[in-house]
Coordinates of C-alpha atoms in Angstrom, one line a residue:
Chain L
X1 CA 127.2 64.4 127.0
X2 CA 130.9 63.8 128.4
X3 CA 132.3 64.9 124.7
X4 CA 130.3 68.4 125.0
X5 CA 131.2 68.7 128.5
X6 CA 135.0 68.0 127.6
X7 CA 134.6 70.5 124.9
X8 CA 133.6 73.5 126.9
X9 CA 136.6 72.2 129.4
X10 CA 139.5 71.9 126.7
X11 CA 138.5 72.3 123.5
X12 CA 141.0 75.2 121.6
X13 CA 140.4 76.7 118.0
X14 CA 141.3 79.6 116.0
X15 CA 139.6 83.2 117.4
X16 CA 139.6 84.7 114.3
X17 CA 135.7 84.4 114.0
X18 CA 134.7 85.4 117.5
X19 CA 136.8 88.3 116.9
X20 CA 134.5 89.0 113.1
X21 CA 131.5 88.9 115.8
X22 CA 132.8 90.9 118.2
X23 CA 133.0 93.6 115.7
X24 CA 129.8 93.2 114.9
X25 CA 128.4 93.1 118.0
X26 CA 130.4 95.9 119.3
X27 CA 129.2 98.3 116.0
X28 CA 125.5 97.1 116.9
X29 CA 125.8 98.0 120.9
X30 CA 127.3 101.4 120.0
X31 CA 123.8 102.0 117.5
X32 CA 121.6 101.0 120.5
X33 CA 123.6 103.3 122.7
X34 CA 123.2 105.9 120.3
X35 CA 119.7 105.7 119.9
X36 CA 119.5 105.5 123.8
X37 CA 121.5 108.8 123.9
X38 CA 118.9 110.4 120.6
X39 CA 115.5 108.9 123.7
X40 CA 117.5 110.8 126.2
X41 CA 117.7 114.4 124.0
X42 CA 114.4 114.0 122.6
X43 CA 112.3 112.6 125.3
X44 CA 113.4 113.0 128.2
X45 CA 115.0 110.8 130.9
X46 CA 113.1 107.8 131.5
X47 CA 113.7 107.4 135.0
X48 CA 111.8 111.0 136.1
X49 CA 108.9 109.8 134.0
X50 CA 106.7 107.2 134.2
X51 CA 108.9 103.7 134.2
X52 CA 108.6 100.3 135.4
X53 CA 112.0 98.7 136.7
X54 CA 112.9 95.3 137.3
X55 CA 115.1 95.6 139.8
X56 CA 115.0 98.1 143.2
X57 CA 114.4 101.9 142.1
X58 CA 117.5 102.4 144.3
X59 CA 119.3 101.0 141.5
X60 CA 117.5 103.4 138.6
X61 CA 120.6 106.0 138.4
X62 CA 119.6 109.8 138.3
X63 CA 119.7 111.6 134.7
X64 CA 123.2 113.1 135.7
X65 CA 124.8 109.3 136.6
X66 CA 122.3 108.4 133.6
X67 CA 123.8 110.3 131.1
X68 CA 127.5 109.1 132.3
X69 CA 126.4 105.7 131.9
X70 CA 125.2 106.1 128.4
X71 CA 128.7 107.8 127.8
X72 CA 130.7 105.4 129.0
X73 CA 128.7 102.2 126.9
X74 CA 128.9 104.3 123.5
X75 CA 133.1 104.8 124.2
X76 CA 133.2 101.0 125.8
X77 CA 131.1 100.0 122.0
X78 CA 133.6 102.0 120.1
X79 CA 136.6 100.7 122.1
X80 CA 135.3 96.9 121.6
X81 CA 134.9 97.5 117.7
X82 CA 137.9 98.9 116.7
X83 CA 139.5 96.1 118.9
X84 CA 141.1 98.3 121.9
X85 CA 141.1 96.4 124.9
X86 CA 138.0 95.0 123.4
X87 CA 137.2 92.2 126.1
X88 CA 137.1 94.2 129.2
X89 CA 135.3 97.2 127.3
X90 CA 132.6 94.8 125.2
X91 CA 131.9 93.5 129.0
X92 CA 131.3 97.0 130.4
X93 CA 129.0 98.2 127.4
X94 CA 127.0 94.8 127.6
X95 CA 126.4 94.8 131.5
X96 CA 125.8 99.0 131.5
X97 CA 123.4 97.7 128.6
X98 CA 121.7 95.3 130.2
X99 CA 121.9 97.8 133.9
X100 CA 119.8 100.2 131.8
X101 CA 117.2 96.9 130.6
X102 CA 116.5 96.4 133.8
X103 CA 115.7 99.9 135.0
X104 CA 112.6 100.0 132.8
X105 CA 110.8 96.9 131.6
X106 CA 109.0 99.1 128.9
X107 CA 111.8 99.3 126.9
X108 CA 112.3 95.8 127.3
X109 CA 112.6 93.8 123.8
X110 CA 113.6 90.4 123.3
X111 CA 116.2 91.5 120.4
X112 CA 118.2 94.0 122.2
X113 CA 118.2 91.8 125.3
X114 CA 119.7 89.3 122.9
X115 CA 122.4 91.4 121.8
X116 CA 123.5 92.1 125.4
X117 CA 123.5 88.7 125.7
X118 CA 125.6 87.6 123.1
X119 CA 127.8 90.6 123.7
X120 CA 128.7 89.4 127.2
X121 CA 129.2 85.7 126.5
X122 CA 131.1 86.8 123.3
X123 CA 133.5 89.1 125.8
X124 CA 133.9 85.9 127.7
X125 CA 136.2 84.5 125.3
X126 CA 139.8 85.4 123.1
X127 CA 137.6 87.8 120.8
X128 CA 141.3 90.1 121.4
X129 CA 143.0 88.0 118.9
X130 CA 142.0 89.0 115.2
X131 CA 140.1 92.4 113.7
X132 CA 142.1 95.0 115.6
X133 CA 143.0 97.9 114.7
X134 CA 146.2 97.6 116.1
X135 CA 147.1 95.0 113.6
X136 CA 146.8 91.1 113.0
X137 CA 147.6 88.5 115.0
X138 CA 149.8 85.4 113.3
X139 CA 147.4 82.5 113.5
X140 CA 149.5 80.8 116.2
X141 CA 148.8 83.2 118.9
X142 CA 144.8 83.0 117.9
X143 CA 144.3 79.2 119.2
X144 CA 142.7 80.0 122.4
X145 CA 139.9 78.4 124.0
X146 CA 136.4 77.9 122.1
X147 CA 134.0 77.6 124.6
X148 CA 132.8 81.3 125.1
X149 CA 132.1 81.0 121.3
X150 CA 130.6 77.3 121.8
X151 CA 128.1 79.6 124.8
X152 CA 126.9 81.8 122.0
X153 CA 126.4 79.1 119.6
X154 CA 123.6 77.2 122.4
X155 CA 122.6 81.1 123.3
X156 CA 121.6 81.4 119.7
X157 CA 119.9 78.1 119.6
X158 CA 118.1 78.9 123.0
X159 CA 116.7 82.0 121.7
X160 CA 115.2 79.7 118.3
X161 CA 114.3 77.2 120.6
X162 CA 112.2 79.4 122.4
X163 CA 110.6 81.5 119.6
X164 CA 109.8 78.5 117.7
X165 CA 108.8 76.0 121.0
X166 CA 106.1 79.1 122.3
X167 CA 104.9 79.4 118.5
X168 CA 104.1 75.7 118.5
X169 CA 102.1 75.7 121.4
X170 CA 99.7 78.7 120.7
X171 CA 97.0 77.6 118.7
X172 CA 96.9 81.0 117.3
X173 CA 100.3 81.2 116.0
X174 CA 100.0 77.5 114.5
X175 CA 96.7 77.9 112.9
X176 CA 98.0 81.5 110.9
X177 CA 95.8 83.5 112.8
X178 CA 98.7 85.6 114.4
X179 CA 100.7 85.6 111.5
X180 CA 97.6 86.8 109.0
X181 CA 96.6 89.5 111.5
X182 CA 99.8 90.8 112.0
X183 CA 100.1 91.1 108.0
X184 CA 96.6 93.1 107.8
X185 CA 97.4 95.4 110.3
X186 CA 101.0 96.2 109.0
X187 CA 99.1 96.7 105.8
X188 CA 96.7 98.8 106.9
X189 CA 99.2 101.3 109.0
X190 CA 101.1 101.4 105.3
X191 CA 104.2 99.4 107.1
X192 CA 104.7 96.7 104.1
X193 CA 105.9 99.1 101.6
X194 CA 108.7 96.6 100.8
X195 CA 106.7 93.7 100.2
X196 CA 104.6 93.5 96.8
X197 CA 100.8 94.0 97.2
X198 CA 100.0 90.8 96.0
X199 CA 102.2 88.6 98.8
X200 CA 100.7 90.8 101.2
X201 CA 97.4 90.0 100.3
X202 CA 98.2 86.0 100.1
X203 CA 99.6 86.4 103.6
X204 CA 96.3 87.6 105.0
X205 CA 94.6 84.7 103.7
X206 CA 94.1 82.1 106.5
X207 CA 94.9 79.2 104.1
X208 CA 97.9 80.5 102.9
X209 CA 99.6 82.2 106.6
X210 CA 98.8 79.0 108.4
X211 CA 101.2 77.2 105.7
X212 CA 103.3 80.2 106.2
X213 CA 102.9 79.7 109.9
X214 CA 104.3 76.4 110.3
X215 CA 107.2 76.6 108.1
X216 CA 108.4 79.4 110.1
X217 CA 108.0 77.3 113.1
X218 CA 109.6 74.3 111.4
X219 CA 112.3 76.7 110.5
X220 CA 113.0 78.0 113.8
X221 CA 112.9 74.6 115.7
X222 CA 115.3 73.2 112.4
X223 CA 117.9 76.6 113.3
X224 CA 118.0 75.5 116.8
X225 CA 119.4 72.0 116.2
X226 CA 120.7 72.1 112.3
X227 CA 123.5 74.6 112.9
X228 CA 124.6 72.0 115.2
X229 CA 124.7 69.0 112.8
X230 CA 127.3 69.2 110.4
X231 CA 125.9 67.6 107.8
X232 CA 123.1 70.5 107.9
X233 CA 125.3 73.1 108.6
X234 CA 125.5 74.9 105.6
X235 CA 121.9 74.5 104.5
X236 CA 120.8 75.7 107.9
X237 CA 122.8 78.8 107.9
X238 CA 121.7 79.5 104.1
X239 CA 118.0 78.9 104.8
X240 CA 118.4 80.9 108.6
X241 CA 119.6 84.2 106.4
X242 CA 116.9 84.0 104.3
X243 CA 114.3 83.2 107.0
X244 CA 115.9 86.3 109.0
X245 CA 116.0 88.4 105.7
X246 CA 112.0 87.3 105.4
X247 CA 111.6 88.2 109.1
X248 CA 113.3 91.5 108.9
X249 CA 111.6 92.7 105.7
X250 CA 108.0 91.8 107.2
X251 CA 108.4 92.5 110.9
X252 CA 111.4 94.6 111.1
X253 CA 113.6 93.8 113.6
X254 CA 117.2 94.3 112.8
X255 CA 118.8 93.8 116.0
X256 CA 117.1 90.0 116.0
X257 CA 119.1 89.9 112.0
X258 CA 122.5 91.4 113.3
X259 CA 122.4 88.7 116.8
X260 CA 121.5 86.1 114.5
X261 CA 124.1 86.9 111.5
X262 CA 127.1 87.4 114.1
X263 CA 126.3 84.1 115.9
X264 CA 126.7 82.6 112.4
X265 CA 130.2 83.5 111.9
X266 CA 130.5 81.3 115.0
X267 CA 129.3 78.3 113.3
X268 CA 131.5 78.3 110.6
X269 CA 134.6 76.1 110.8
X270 CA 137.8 77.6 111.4
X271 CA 140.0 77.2 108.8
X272 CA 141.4 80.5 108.1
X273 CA 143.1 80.6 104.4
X274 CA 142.4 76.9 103.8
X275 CA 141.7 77.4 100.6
X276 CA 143.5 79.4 97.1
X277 CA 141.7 81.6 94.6
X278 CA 144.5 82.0 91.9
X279 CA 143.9 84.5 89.2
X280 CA 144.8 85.9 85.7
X281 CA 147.1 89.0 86.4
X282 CA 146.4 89.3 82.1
X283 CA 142.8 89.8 82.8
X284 CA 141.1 92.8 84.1
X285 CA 137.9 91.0 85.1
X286 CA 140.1 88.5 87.0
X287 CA 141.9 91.3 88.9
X288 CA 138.1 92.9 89.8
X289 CA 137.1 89.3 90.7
X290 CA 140.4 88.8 93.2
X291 CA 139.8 92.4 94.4
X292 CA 135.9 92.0 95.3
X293 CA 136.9 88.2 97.2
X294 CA 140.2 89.8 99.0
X295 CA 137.6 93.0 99.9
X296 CA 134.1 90.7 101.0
X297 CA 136.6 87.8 102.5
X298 CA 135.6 88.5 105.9
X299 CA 136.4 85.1 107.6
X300 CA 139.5 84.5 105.4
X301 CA 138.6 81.6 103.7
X302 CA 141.2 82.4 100.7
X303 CA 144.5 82.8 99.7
X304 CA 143.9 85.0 96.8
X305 CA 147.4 84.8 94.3
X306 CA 147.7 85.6 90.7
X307 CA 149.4 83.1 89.0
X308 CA 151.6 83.3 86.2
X309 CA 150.2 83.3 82.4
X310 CA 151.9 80.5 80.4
X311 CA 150.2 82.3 77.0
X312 CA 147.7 79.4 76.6
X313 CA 144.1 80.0 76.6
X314 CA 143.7 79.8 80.8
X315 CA 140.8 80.4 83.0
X316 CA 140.1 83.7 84.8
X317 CA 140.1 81.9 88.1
X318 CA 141.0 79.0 90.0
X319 CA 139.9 77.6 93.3
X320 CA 141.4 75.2 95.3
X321 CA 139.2 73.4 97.8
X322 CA 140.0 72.7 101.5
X323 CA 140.8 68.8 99.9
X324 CA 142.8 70.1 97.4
X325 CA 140.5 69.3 94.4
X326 CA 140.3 73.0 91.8
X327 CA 136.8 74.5 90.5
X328 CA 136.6 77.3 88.1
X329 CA 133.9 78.8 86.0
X330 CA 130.8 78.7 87.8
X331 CA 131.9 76.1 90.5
X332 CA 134.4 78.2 91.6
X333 CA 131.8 80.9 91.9
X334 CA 129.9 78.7 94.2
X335 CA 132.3 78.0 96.0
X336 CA 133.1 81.6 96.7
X337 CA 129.5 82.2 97.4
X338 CA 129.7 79.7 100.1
X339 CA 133.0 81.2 101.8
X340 CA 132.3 85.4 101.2
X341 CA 129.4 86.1 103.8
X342 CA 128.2 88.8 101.4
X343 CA 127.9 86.2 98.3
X344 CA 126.3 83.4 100.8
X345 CA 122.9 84.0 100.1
X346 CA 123.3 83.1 96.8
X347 CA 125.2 80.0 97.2
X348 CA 122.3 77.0 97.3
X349 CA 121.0 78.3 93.9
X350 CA 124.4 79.1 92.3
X351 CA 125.5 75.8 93.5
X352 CA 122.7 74.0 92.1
X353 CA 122.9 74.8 88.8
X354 CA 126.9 74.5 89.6
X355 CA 125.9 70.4 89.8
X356 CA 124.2 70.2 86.5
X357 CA 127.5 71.5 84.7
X358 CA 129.5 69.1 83.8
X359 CA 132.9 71.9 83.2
X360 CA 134.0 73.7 86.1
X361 CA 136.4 70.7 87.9
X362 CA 139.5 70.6 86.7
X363 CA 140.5 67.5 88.3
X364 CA 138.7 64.7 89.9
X365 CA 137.6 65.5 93.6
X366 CA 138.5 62.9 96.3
Chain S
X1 CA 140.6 81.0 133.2
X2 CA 140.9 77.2 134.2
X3 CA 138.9 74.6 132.6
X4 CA 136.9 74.4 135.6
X5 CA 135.6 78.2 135.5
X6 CA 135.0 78.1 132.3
X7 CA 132.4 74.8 133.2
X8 CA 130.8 76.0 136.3
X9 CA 130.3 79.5 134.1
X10 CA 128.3 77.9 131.1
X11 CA 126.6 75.7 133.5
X12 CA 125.2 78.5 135.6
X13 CA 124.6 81.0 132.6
X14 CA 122.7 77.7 130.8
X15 CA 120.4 77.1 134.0
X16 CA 120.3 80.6 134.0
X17 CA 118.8 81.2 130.8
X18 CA 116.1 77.9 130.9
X19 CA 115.1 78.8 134.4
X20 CA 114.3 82.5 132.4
X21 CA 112.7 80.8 129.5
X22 CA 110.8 78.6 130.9
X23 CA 109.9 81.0 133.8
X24 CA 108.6 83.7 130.6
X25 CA 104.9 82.9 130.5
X26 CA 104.9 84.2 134.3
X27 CA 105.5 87.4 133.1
X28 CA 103.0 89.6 131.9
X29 CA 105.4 91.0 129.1
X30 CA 107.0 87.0 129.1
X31 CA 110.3 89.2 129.7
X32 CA 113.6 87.1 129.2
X33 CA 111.6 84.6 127.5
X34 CA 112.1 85.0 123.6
X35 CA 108.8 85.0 122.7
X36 CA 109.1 86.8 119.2
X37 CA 106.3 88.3 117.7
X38 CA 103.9 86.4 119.9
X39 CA 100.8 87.9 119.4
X40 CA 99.1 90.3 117.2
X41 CA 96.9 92.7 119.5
X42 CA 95.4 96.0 120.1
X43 CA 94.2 98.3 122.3
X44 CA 91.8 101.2 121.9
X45 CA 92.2 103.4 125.6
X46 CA 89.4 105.7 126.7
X47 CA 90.5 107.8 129.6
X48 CA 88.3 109.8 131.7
X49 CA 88.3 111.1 135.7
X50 CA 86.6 110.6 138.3
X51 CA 85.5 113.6 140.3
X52 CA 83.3 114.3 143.4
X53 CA 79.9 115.1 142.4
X54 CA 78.7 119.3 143.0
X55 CA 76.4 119.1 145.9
X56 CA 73.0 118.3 145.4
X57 CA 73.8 116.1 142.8
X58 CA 72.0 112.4 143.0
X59 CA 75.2 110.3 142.7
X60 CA 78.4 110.8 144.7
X61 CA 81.1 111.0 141.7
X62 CA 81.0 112.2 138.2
X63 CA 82.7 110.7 135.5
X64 CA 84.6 112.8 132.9
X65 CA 85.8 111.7 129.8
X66 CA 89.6 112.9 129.0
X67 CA 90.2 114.0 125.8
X68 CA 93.8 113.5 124.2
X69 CA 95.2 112.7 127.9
X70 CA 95.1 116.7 129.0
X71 CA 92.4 118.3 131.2
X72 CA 92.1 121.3 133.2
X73 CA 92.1 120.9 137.0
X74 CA 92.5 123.4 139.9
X75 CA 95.0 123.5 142.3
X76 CA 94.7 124.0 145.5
X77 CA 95.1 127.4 146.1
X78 CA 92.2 127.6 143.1
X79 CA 93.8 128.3 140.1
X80 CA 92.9 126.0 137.2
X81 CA 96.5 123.9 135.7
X82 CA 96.5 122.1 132.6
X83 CA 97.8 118.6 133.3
X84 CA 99.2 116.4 130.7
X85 CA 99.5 112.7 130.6
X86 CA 102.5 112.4 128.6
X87 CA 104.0 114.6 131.4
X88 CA 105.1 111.5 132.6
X89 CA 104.4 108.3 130.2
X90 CA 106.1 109.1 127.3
X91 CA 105.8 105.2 125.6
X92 CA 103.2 106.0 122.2
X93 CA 101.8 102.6 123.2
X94 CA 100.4 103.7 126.9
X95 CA 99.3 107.5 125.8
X96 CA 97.2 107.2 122.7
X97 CA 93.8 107.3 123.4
X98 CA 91.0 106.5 121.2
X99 CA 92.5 105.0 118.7
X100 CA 94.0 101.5 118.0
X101 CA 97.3 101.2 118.9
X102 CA 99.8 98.0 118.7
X103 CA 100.4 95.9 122.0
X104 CA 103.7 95.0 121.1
X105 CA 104.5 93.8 124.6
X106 CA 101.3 91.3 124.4
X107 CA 97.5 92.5 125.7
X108 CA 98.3 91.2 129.0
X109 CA 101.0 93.2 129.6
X110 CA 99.7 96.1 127.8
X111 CA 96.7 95.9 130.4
X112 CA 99.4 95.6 133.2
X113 CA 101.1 98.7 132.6
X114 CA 98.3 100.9 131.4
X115 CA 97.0 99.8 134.9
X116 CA 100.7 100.8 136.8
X117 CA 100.4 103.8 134.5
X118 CA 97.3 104.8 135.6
X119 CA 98.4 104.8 139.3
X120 CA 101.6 105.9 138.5
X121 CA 99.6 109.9 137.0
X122 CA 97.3 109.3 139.6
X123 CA 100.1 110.1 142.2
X124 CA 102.2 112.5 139.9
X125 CA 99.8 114.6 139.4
X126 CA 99.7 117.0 143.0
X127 CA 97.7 120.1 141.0
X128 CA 95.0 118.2 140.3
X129 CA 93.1 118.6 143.5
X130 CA 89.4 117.6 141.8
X131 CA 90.2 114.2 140.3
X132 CA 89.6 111.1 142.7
X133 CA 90.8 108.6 140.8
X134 CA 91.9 108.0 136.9
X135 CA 89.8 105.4 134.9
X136 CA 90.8 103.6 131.8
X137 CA 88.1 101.6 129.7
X138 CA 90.3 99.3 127.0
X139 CA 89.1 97.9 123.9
X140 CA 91.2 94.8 123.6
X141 CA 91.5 92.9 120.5
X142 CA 93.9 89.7 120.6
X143 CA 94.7 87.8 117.0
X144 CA 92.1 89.3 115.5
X145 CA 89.7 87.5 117.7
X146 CA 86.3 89.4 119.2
X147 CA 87.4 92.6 121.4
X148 CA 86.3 92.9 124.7
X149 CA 86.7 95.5 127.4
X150 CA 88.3 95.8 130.4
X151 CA 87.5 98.5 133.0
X152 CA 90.8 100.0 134.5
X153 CA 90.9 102.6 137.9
X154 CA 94.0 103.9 139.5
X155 CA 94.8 104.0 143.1
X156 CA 92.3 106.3 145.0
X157 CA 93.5 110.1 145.3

């Protein structure tokens, strides 16, 4: 408890990540402020209608002060994504975000709360410092503080906590019954288009959605403490994009994917170009390969070079690992799966079969 | 920030954010409380009005049924007005009527606001000068389970 409490008092890191989720954060409040503004020109102003505030109706703004507010967060979103003055404005479009939250519960939702959330503690700390459009930052000037990010991390785990904690005590929701009615009903309003007819099917089955049931509950309640461990880690991130992936694809709710998948960029460890991807200049596919990696290398795990051909029959690439010790062939694609965000859902089963090669290391790991 | 700040700030947000999660099942909607995909209910909402019975009649108010949330009232100077329900709630989920309609909020709070809703036309609505009070019979079902109905009326007008 002292070590955690020391760690939100002095513990200092590389920004570069919180500044990856600010982005993100700050491209996902502009959306919600757009699709505010597309309410506003379609339906109306909430606040003449019929609404249900949380706080005073003196505090419920008039359409004209409204309509200013909803301004101001969409320039505030676009001023925290491109990275100017993106602290101060990524503050202003979450609390004018979560002003507007209060001023009618019925448009409350537990995913877009979350995003205000996260976008608040997130402006609480040195997100300034990397992904700007003004430029980079050298890597010396990014060690700043960590515990804004180390806030989001527990916010994250909160929010799993909570889903997964209320799950387990309904009877409902443990037994499938919430899970398989949900499924029928989505079926029956034609809302599972992307799922095949015979999973859907399954799902509505009592049997199979109370299995379904608990492992999703398992999951959540694994999320809130694996991302923590770091033994777990990198399993718990891999199996909490595919669990959000699942939920996204049969509930649909993206905001709940995009707080999730920003918070994970959090969790990974700082270690900005720790490792080298050299490739074959020679070889066209190696030149696409260092292209696609130097392109989808969002956190900057790699030093991508090309190294010289000595005319001997080489390897297209080369990673180096964080200890030093070189993969290539399909090691080295797992271990660019497990650094390029885009690639990471595919790491677990490219790195399995990775451990049943015996080629691939091209010296001995320590 | 000093180290300090930035301690008494996660420590308040923290308690902050448990007091609101733990607080959640207080709410009707369980606001603040990350309760994702909670439930899986419906409601089916029958609207009708309640108006003062022509004289002569045996009972003192007749009950109209409301079809698609519009009727015809008259004013008070006598002319009939078309009055809307979606004049003023415009959320899908409080102005369907008869048919079955996701409570994504939860039943309970789906019942809580078609109540505040009901009150809420039932005072919006100065050119309906026949209508006493609103009345909402709901069809709840929750997790699939056996519906059962629950009799709604708006404040008295």
């Amino acid at each position: 408890m002292t070590s955690v409490v020391q760690r939100f008092r002095s513990e200092f890191g590389d920004a570069y990540s919180l500044g990856l989720c600010r982005v993100a954060v700050a491209a996902m409040l502009f959306w919600q402020s757009l699709e505010a503004g597309h309410a506003l020109l379609t339906e109306g102003y909430f606040g003449t209608a019929f609404h249900l505030p949380f706080i005073a109706e003196a505090f419920v703004p008039s359409p004209r002060v409204y309509a200013l507010l909803l301004a101001t967060r969409l320039a505030a979103a676009t001023l925290a994504a491109v990275g100017v003055h993106p602290r101060p404005a990524l503050a202003v479009a979450s609390l004018l975000g979560l002003h507007a939250l209060l001023c009618d519960r019925l448009q409350y939702r537990d995913d877009a709360y979350a995003l205000l959330l996260l976008a608040l503690v997130v402006s609480f700390g040195p997100c300034d410092r990397a992904w700007l459009i003004t430029g980079a930052v050298p890597i010396q000037d990014r060690l700043a503080p960590t515990w804004a990010a180390r806030l989001a991390r527990l916010q994250l785990s909160i929010l799993y906590l909570a889903s997964g904690g209320s799950k387990l005590l309904n009877a409902d929701w443990r037994d499938g019954v919430v899970l398989a009615d949900r499924m029928a009903r989505a079926a029956h309003d034609g809302r599972t288009h992307a799922i095949p007819q015979s999973v859907v099917d399954a799902i509505t089955r009592l049997s199979i959605s109370s299995g379904l049931s608990k492992l999703a509950i398992a999951t959540e309640l694994f999320l809130a403490f694996g991302l923590w461990i770091r033994r777990t880690r990198v399993v718990a991130l891999w199996w909490g994009i595919w669990f959000h992936v699942v939920v996204e694809v049969t509930t649909h709710m993206p905001l709940l994917t995009g707080v999730a998948l920003a918070t994970y960029v959090l969790f990974t460890t700082p270690d900005t170009l720790a490792r080298k991807l050299y490739f074959d200049p020679s070889r066209p596919k190696a030149v696409v390969y260092s292209r696609v990696v130097t392109l989808l290398d969002w956190l900057a795990r790699f030093e991508v070079r090309p190294w010289t051909p000595d005319g001997k029959r080489g390897h297209t690439i080369v990673v180096t690992r964080r200890d030093g010790s070189r993969a290539t062939g399909i090691r080295a694609f797992a271990m660019v799966c497990r650094c390029v965000p885009l690639l990471f859902p595919l790491w677990a089963p490219v790195a399995l079969i990775a451990s049943f090669t015996k080629g691939g290391e091209t010296n001995p790991r320590s | 920030m000093g180290p300090r700040a930035r301690l008494a700030i996660a420590g308040v947000y923290l308690a902050l954010q448990a007091a609101l999660v733990l607080s959640a099942e207080r709410r009707p909607d369980r606001a603040f409380g990350f309760r994702m995909a909670a439930e899986s209910s419906t409601v089916v909402v029958a609207l009708s009005r309640e108006l003062r019975a022509p004289e002569g009649a045996t009972d003192a108010v007749v009950v109209v049924s409301v079809k698609d949330g519009e009727w015809v009232a008259h004013d008070g100077t006598g002319k009939p007005r078309r009055i809307e329900w979606r004049d003023r709630v415009h959320e899908p989920e409080l102005a369907t009527f008869d048919t079955a309609v996701d409570a994504t909020a939860g039943a309970v709070a789906t019942v809580a606001r078609l109540q505040a809703a009901l009150d809420d036309v039932a005072t919006h609505t100065p050119d309906d000068t026949e209508t006493r009070a609103l009345l909402a019979d709901i069809v709840v079902q929750r997790n699939g389970r056996e519906p059962y109905a629950v009799h709604l009326r708006s404040v008295p007008r």
